[in-house]
Amino acid sequence: MIGVIGEALIDFISKPSKLATVSFDSHVGGCGLNAATAASLQGSPVGFIGKLSNDMFGMRILEHLVDNQVMFDPALCAAKQPSLLAFASLDEQKKASYAFYWKNSAPVSLDKDELLAVMQEHTDLRVVHIGSLVLALEPGCHAILAALKEYEPRPIIFLDPNVRPAVIDDRQAYLERMQEAFSLASLIKLSDEDLAYLHPHQDVKKLARKLAAEYSAHIILTLGRGGSIWFTAEGGEVSMPIIDLPVIDTVGAGDTFSGALLSYLHERDCFGSDGALPTLGELDEHLIKDALRWASAASAINCSRRGCDPPTKEEVQTLLSSL
């Protein structure tokens, strides 16, 4: 199964208005929850491992998990801490900028023992998605990395930093934490914006190629309208252009890409077969190209709808068959 350790939150997306009063549409979101939802809608078994509040927002998130057939642990779904909230505004390119209200919230209060207890209940955990806010915010960030180092058998780690500078108080501490996360991961998805923060003023393609060699990992670089490039640990490169659909907004585009990609690989036993230890299988150029195309199609469909609204497997198949 696919495990996702991450945050679930409520996105409040501003509506265009010339009035002094600003109104918002609210959506269930968060990098981790979005990726888990996207993978589940593709038909994969997915478990969301994150802490939810017992407030009204937490109850709404819980309903979302149930509706989208994402597994969860009830022990983590009644925290006294409040839910994490995000407010987003869209620019002319429909790209979102965020303000987060996260201090003392449920998602960032996860501790190592809680995390290990939940992970140990999943004996078929083959790959784990980590990243974004929960790796940036204390104290939960330390618990996640410590638990992953301790848990056996260690699953394949898929890292999506999904950097949010607005919540990073200590850049140096964050960079050190990312180095630690990079060293654990076999698959790392990075946007050009992520790399601009992590390694400023460098050519992102050259840097991605260098990171793949340095960490012996697969680097999946996303470039917005420039498509995506997969840099293999062995020095190979596979490029994929975007699938161009009308864009409503880009909320959850990267999360949908990640979830669809993980599902595509999981369904082809790329993380090992049942009964065997988690092992990253051979990823040849043909498989990588098909996986990128699938993930790109899922992301394009998501961006054609308001908020994070990942497609089903059937919707992706329909789009690709029409191209």
CSV table of C-alpha atoms in Angstrom, one decimal:
chain,number,residue,atom,x,y,z
A,1,MET,CA,0.0,0.0,0.0
A,2,ILE,CA,0.9,3.7,-0.3
A,3,GLY,CA,1.3,5.6,2.9
A,4,VAL,CA,1.2,9.4,3.1
A,5,ILE,CA,2.6,11.2,6.1
A,6,GLY,CA,1.6,14.8,5.9
A,7,GLU,CA,-0.8,17.6,6.6
A,8,ALA,CA,-4.5,17.9,6.0
A,9,LEU,CA,-6.0,21.4,6.1
A,10,ILE,CA,-8.7,23.6,4.8
A,11,ASP,CA,-7.9,25.9,1.9
A,12,PHE,CA,-9.8,29.1,1.7
A,13,ILE,CA,-9.4,30.3,-2.0
A,14,SER,CA,-10.3,34.0,-2.6
A,15,LYS,CA,-12.8,34.9,-5.2
A,16,PRO,CA,-12.1,37.6,-7.7
A,17,SER,CA,-13.8,40.8,-6.5
A,18,LYS,CA,-13.5,44.6,-6.8
A,19,LEU,CA,-15.3,45.1,-3.5
A,20,ALA,CA,-13.6,45.8,-0.2
A,21,THR,CA,-15.1,42.6,1.2
A,22,VAL,CA,-13.2,39.5,0.2
A,23,SER,CA,-15.0,36.2,-0.1
A,24,PHE,CA,-13.6,32.7,-0.2
A,25,ASP,CA,-14.4,29.2,-1.4
A,26,SER,CA,-13.3,26.5,1.1
A,27,HIS,CA,-11.8,23.2,0.1
A,28,VAL,CA,-10.2,20.3,1.9
A,29,GLY,CA,-6.5,20.3,1.1
A,30,GLY,CA,-2.9,20.0,2.2
A,31,CYS,CA,0.0,18.4,0.3
A,32,GLY,CA,-0.3,15.1,2.0
A,33,LEU,CA,-4.0,14.8,1.9
A,34,ASN,CA,-4.2,15.9,-1.7
A,35,ALA,CA,-1.6,13.3,-2.8
A,36,ALA,CA,-3.4,10.6,-0.8
A,37,THR,CA,-6.7,11.5,-2.5
A,38,ALA,CA,-5.1,11.6,-5.9
A,39,ALA,CA,-3.6,8.1,-5.5
A,40,SER,CA,-6.8,6.6,-4.1
A,41,LEU,CA,-8.9,8.0,-6.9
A,42,GLN,CA,-6.5,6.1,-9.3
A,43,GLY,CA,-7.5,2.9,-7.5
A,44,SER,CA,-4.5,2.3,-5.3
A,45,PRO,CA,-4.7,1.3,-1.6
A,46,VAL,CA,-3.7,4.4,0.4
A,47,GLY,CA,-3.4,5.2,4.1
A,48,PHE,CA,-3.2,8.8,5.3
A,49,ILE,CA,-1.0,9.1,8.4
A,50,GLY,CA,-1.6,12.6,9.8
A,51,LYS,CA,-3.2,14.1,12.9
A,52,LEU,CA,-6.7,15.6,12.6
A,53,SER,CA,-8.5,18.0,14.9
A,54,ASN,CA,-11.8,17.2,16.5
A,55,ASP,CA,-13.1,20.6,15.5
A,56,MET,CA,-15.6,21.2,12.6
A,57,PHE,CA,-12.8,21.5,10.0
A,58,GLY,CA,-11.3,18.2,11.2
A,59,MET,CA,-14.7,16.5,10.9
A,60,ARG,CA,-15.0,17.8,7.3
A,61,ILE,CA,-11.5,16.4,6.5
A,62,LEU,CA,-12.5,13.1,8.0
A,63,GLU,CA,-15.6,13.0,5.8
A,64,HIS,CA,-13.3,13.7,2.8
A,65,LEU,CA,-11.1,10.7,3.6
A,66,VAL,CA,-14.1,8.4,3.9
A,67,ASP,CA,-15.7,9.7,0.7
A,68,ASN,CA,-12.5,9.1,-1.2
A,69,GLN,CA,-11.7,5.7,0.3
A,70,VAL,CA,-8.5,6.8,1.9
A,71,MET,CA,-7.6,4.7,5.0
A,72,PHE,CA,-6.8,6.4,8.3
A,73,ASP,CA,-6.2,5.6,11.9
A,74,PRO,CA,-9.0,6.7,14.3
A,75,ALA,CA,-6.4,7.3,17.1
A,76,LEU,CA,-5.1,10.3,15.1
A,77,CYS,CA,-8.4,11.8,14.3
A,78,ALA,CA,-9.6,13.4,17.5
A,79,ALA,CA,-6.9,15.8,18.5
A,80,LYS,CA,-7.7,18.7,20.8
A,81,GLN,CA,-5.5,21.1,18.8
A,82,PRO,CA,-7.2,23.1,16.1
A,83,SER,CA,-7.1,22.4,12.4
A,84,LEU,CA,-4.5,24.0,10.1
A,85,LEU,CA,-5.9,26.7,7.8
A,86,ALA,CA,-4.6,28.1,4.6
A,87,PHE,CA,-5.7,31.2,2.7
A,88,ALA,CA,-4.9,31.4,-1.0
A,89,SER,CA,-5.0,34.2,-3.6
A,90,LEU,CA,-4.6,33.7,-7.3
A,91,ASP,CA,-2.4,35.8,-9.7
A,92,GLU,CA,-3.1,36.4,-13.4
A,93,GLN,CA,-1.7,33.0,-14.3
A,94,LYS,CA,-4.1,31.3,-11.8
A,95,LYS,CA,-1.2,30.5,-9.5
A,96,ALA,CA,-1.8,30.4,-5.8
A,97,SER,CA,0.0,32.3,-3.1
A,98,TYR,CA,-0.6,31.2,0.5
A,99,ALA,CA,-0.9,32.4,4.1
A,100,PHE,CA,-0.9,29.6,6.7
A,101,TYR,CA,-2.3,29.6,10.2
A,102,TRP,CA,-0.5,26.6,11.7
A,103,LYS,CA,0.9,27.3,15.2
A,104,ASN,CA,-0.2,24.7,17.8
A,105,SER,CA,-2.4,23.0,15.1
A,106,ALA,CA,-3.1,19.3,15.1
A,107,PRO,CA,-1.0,18.3,11.9
A,108,VAL,CA,2.2,19.6,13.3
A,109,SER,CA,1.8,18.1,16.8
A,110,LEU,CA,2.4,14.5,15.7
A,111,ASP,CA,5.0,12.7,17.8
A,112,LYS,CA,7.3,9.8,16.9
A,113,ASP,CA,5.6,7.2,19.1
A,114,GLU,CA,2.2,8.0,17.6
A,115,LEU,CA,3.6,7.8,14.1
A,116,LEU,CA,5.4,4.5,14.7
A,117,ALA,CA,2.3,2.9,16.3
A,118,VAL,CA,0.3,3.7,13.2
A,119,MET,CA,3.0,2.6,10.7
A,120,GLN,CA,3.4,-0.7,12.5
A,121,GLU,CA,-0.2,-1.5,12.0
A,122,HIS,CA,0.4,-1.5,8.2
A,123,THR,CA,2.4,-4.6,7.5
A,124,ASP,CA,2.1,-4.0,3.7
A,125,LEU,CA,3.5,-0.4,3.7
A,126,ARG,CA,5.6,-0.3,0.5
A,127,VAL,CA,6.2,3.4,-0.2
A,128,VAL,CA,5.7,6.5,1.9
A,129,HIS,CA,5.1,10.0,0.6
A,130,ILE,CA,6.5,12.8,2.9
A,131,GLY,CA,7.0,16.5,2.5
A,132,SER,CA,5.7,20.1,2.6
A,133,LEU,CA,4.4,21.8,5.8
A,134,VAL,CA,4.9,18.9,8.2
A,135,LEU,CA,8.6,18.7,7.3
A,136,ALA,CA,9.0,22.5,7.7
A,137,LEU,CA,7.2,22.9,11.1
A,138,GLU,CA,8.2,21.9,14.6
A,139,PRO,CA,7.8,19.7,16.5
A,140,GLY,CA,6.3,17.2,14.0
A,141,CYS,CA,9.1,17.5,11.4
A,142,HIS,CA,11.6,15.9,13.8
A,143,ALA,CA,9.2,13.1,14.7
A,144,ILE,CA,8.7,12.2,11.0
A,145,LEU,CA,12.3,11.8,10.2
A,146,ALA,CA,13.1,10.0,13.4
A,147,ALA,CA,10.3,7.5,12.9
A,148,LEU,CA,11.3,6.8,9.3
A,149,LYS,CA,14.9,6.0,10.4
A,150,GLU,CA,13.6,3.7,13.1
A,151,TYR,CA,10.8,1.9,11.4
A,152,GLU,CA,11.6,-1.6,9.9
A,153,PRO,CA,11.3,-2.7,7.2
A,154,ARG,CA,11.9,0.7,5.8
A,155,PRO,CA,9.6,1.5,2.9
A,156,ILE,CA,10.6,3.3,-0.2
A,157,ILE,CA,10.5,7.1,0.5
A,158,PHE,CA,9.0,9.6,-1.9
A,159,LEU,CA,9.9,13.1,-1.0
A,160,ASP,CA,8.1,16.2,-2.2
A,161,PRO,CA,9.5,19.3,-0.3
A,162,ASN,CA,6.8,21.5,-1.7
A,163,VAL,CA,8.6,24.4,-0.1
A,164,ARG,CA,6.5,27.1,1.6
A,165,PRO,CA,8.9,29.9,2.5
A,166,ALA,CA,6.1,31.7,4.4
A,167,VAL,CA,6.3,29.2,7.3
A,168,ILE,CA,10.1,28.8,7.5
A,169,ASP,CA,11.5,30.8,10.4
A,170,ASP,CA,15.0,29.4,10.3
A,171,ARG,CA,16.2,28.8,6.8
A,172,GLN,CA,19.5,27.1,7.7
A,173,ALA,CA,17.7,24.6,10.0
A,174,TYR,CA,15.2,23.8,7.3
A,175,LEU,CA,18.0,23.2,4.7
A,176,GLU,CA,19.7,20.8,7.1
A,177,ARG,CA,16.4,19.0,7.6
A,178,MET,CA,16.0,18.7,3.9
A,179,GLN,CA,19.4,17.2,3.5
A,180,GLU,CA,18.4,14.6,6.0
A,181,ALA,CA,15.2,13.9,4.1
A,182,PHE,CA,17.0,13.7,0.8
A,183,SER,CA,19.4,11.1,2.2
A,184,LEU,CA,16.3,8.9,3.1
A,185,ALA,CA,14.5,9.2,-0.2
A,186,SER,CA,14.7,7.1,-3.3
A,187,LEU,CA,12.3,9.3,-5.3
A,188,ILE,CA,12.4,13.1,-5.0
A,189,LYS,CA,9.9,15.4,-6.7
A,190,LEU,CA,11.1,19.0,-7.0
A,191,SER,CA,9.6,22.0,-8.7
A,192,ASP,CA,11.7,24.8,-10.2
A,193,GLU,CA,10.4,27.0,-7.3
A,194,ASP,CA,11.6,24.4,-4.7
A,195,LEU,CA,15.1,24.4,-6.1
A,196,ALA,CA,15.2,28.2,-6.3
A,197,TYR,CA,14.7,28.3,-2.5
A,198,LEU,CA,16.9,25.3,-1.7
A,199,HIS,CA,19.7,26.3,-4.0
A,200,PRO,CA,19.3,29.9,-5.3
A,201,HIS,CA,20.8,31.2,-8.5
A,202,GLN,CA,21.5,27.9,-10.1
A,203,ASP,CA,20.4,26.3,-13.3
A,204,VAL,CA,17.6,24.0,-12.1
A,205,LYS,CA,18.2,21.3,-14.7
A,206,LYS,CA,21.9,21.0,-14.0
A,207,LEU,CA,21.2,21.1,-10.3
A,208,ALA,CA,18.6,18.3,-10.5
A,209,ARG,CA,21.1,16.2,-12.5
A,210,LYS,CA,23.7,16.8,-9.8
A,211,LEU,CA,21.3,15.9,-7.0
A,212,ALA,CA,20.4,12.6,-8.6
A,213,ALA,CA,24.0,11.6,-8.7
A,214,GLU,CA,24.8,13.0,-5.2
A,215,TYR,CA,22.0,11.2,-3.5
A,216,SER,CA,21.8,8.1,-5.8
A,217,ALA,CA,18.1,9.0,-6.2
A,218,HIS,CA,15.5,9.6,-8.9
A,219,ILE,CA,14.8,13.3,-9.2
A,220,ILE,CA,11.5,14.3,-10.9
A,221,LEU,CA,11.7,18.0,-11.8
A,222,THR,CA,8.5,19.8,-12.6
A,223,LEU,CA,8.7,23.1,-14.6
A,224,GLY,CA,5.1,24.4,-14.7
A,225,ARG,CA,4.2,25.0,-18.3
A,226,GLY,CA,7.7,23.7,-19.2
A,227,GLY,CA,6.6,20.1,-18.4
A,228,SER,CA,8.6,17.7,-16.4
A,229,ILE,CA,12.0,15.9,-16.5
A,230,TRP,CA,12.9,12.6,-14.7
A,231,PHE,CA,16.6,12.4,-13.9
A,232,THR,CA,17.5,8.8,-13.0
A,233,ALA,CA,20.1,7.8,-10.4
A,234,GLU,CA,22.2,6.3,-13.2
A,235,GLY,CA,22.4,9.5,-15.2
A,236,GLY,CA,19.4,9.0,-17.6
A,237,GLU,CA,16.9,11.7,-18.5
A,238,VAL,CA,13.3,11.5,-19.7
A,239,SER,CA,11.3,14.7,-20.6
A,240,MET,CA,7.6,15.1,-20.8
A,241,PRO,CA,5.7,18.2,-22.1
A,242,ILE,CA,2.5,19.3,-20.3
A,243,ILE,CA,-0.9,18.2,-21.5
A,244,ASP,CA,-2.5,21.6,-22.2
A,245,LEU,CA,-6.0,22.0,-20.9
A,246,PRO,CA,-7.8,25.3,-19.9
A,247,VAL,CA,-6.6,26.3,-16.5
A,248,ILE,CA,-9.0,27.3,-13.7
A,249,ASP,CA,-6.3,27.4,-11.0
A,250,THR,CA,-3.2,25.4,-10.1
A,251,VAL,CA,-4.1,24.5,-6.5
A,252,GLY,CA,-3.0,20.9,-5.9
A,253,ALA,CA,-1.4,20.5,-9.3
A,254,GLY,CA,1.9,19.1,-7.9
A,255,ASP,CA,0.1,17.0,-5.3
A,256,THR,CA,-2.1,15.4,-7.9
A,257,PHE,CA,1.0,14.8,-10.1
A,258,SER,CA,2.7,13.0,-7.1
A,259,GLY,CA,-0.3,10.9,-6.2
A,260,ALA,CA,-1.0,9.8,-9.7
A,261,LEU,CA,2.7,9.0,-10.3
A,262,LEU,CA,2.9,6.9,-7.1
A,263,SER,CA,-0.3,5.1,-8.0
A,264,TYR,CA,1.0,4.3,-11.5
A,265,LEU,CA,4.3,2.9,-10.2
A,266,HIS,CA,2.6,1.0,-7.3
A,267,GLU,CA,0.1,-0.7,-9.6
A,268,ARG,CA,3.1,-2.0,-11.6
A,269,ASP,CA,4.9,-3.4,-8.6
A,270,CYS,CA,7.7,-0.9,-8.8
A,271,PHE,CA,8.0,-0.9,-5.0
A,272,GLY,CA,8.1,-4.6,-4.6
A,273,SER,CA,5.6,-7.4,-4.7
A,274,ASP,CA,3.3,-8.7,-1.9
A,275,GLY,CA,5.2,-10.7,0.7
A,276,ALA,CA,8.6,-9.3,-0.2
A,277,LEU,CA,10.6,-6.4,1.4
A,278,PRO,CA,10.0,-3.0,-0.1
A,279,THR,CA,12.4,-2.6,-3.0
A,280,LEU,CA,12.5,0.0,-5.8
A,281,GLY,CA,12.4,-2.0,-9.0
A,282,GLU,CA,14.1,-1.2,-12.3
A,283,LEU,CA,12.6,1.9,-13.9
A,284,ASP,CA,13.4,1.9,-17.6
A,285,GLU,CA,12.9,4.8,-20.0
A,286,HIS,CA,9.6,3.4,-21.4
A,287,LEU,CA,8.0,3.0,-17.9
A,288,ILE,CA,9.2,6.4,-16.8
A,289,LYS,CA,7.8,8.1,-19.9
A,290,ASP,CA,4.4,6.4,-19.4
A,291,ALA,CA,4.4,7.3,-15.7
A,292,LEU,CA,5.2,11.0,-16.4
A,293,ARG,CA,2.5,11.2,-19.1
A,294,TRP,CA,0.0,9.7,-16.7
A,295,ALA,CA,0.8,12.0,-13.9
A,296,SER,CA,0.8,15.0,-16.3
A,297,ALA,CA,-2.6,14.1,-17.5
A,298,ALA,CA,-3.9,13.8,-14.0
A,299,SER,CA,-2.4,17.2,-13.0
A,300,ALA,CA,-3.9,18.9,-16.2
A,301,ILE,CA,-7.4,17.6,-15.3
A,302,ASN,CA,-7.0,18.9,-11.7
A,303,CYS,CA,-6.0,22.4,-13.0
A,304,SER,CA,-9.1,22.5,-15.2
A,305,ARG,CA,-11.2,22.5,-12.0
A,306,ARG,CA,-11.4,24.8,-9.1
A,307,GLY,CA,-9.4,23.9,-6.0
A,308,CYS,CA,-7.6,20.6,-5.6
A,309,ASP,CA,-10.0,18.1,-7.3
A,310,PRO,CA,-7.9,15.1,-8.6
A,311,PRO,CA,-9.4,12.9,-11.4
A,312,THR,CA,-10.3,9.3,-11.3
A,313,LYS,CA,-8.3,6.6,-13.2
A,314,GLU,CA,-11.1,6.5,-15.8
A,315,GLU,CA,-10.9,10.3,-16.4
A,316,VAL,CA,-7.2,10.1,-17.0
A,317,GLN,CA,-7.7,7.2,-19.4
A,318,THR,CA,-10.4,9.1,-21.3
A,319,LEU,CA,-8.2,12.2,-21.7
A,320,LEU,CA,-5.1,10.2,-22.9
A,321,SER,CA,-7.1,8.2,-25.3
A,322,SER,CA,-8.4,11.4,-26.9
A,323,LEU,CA,-4.9,12.9,-27.5
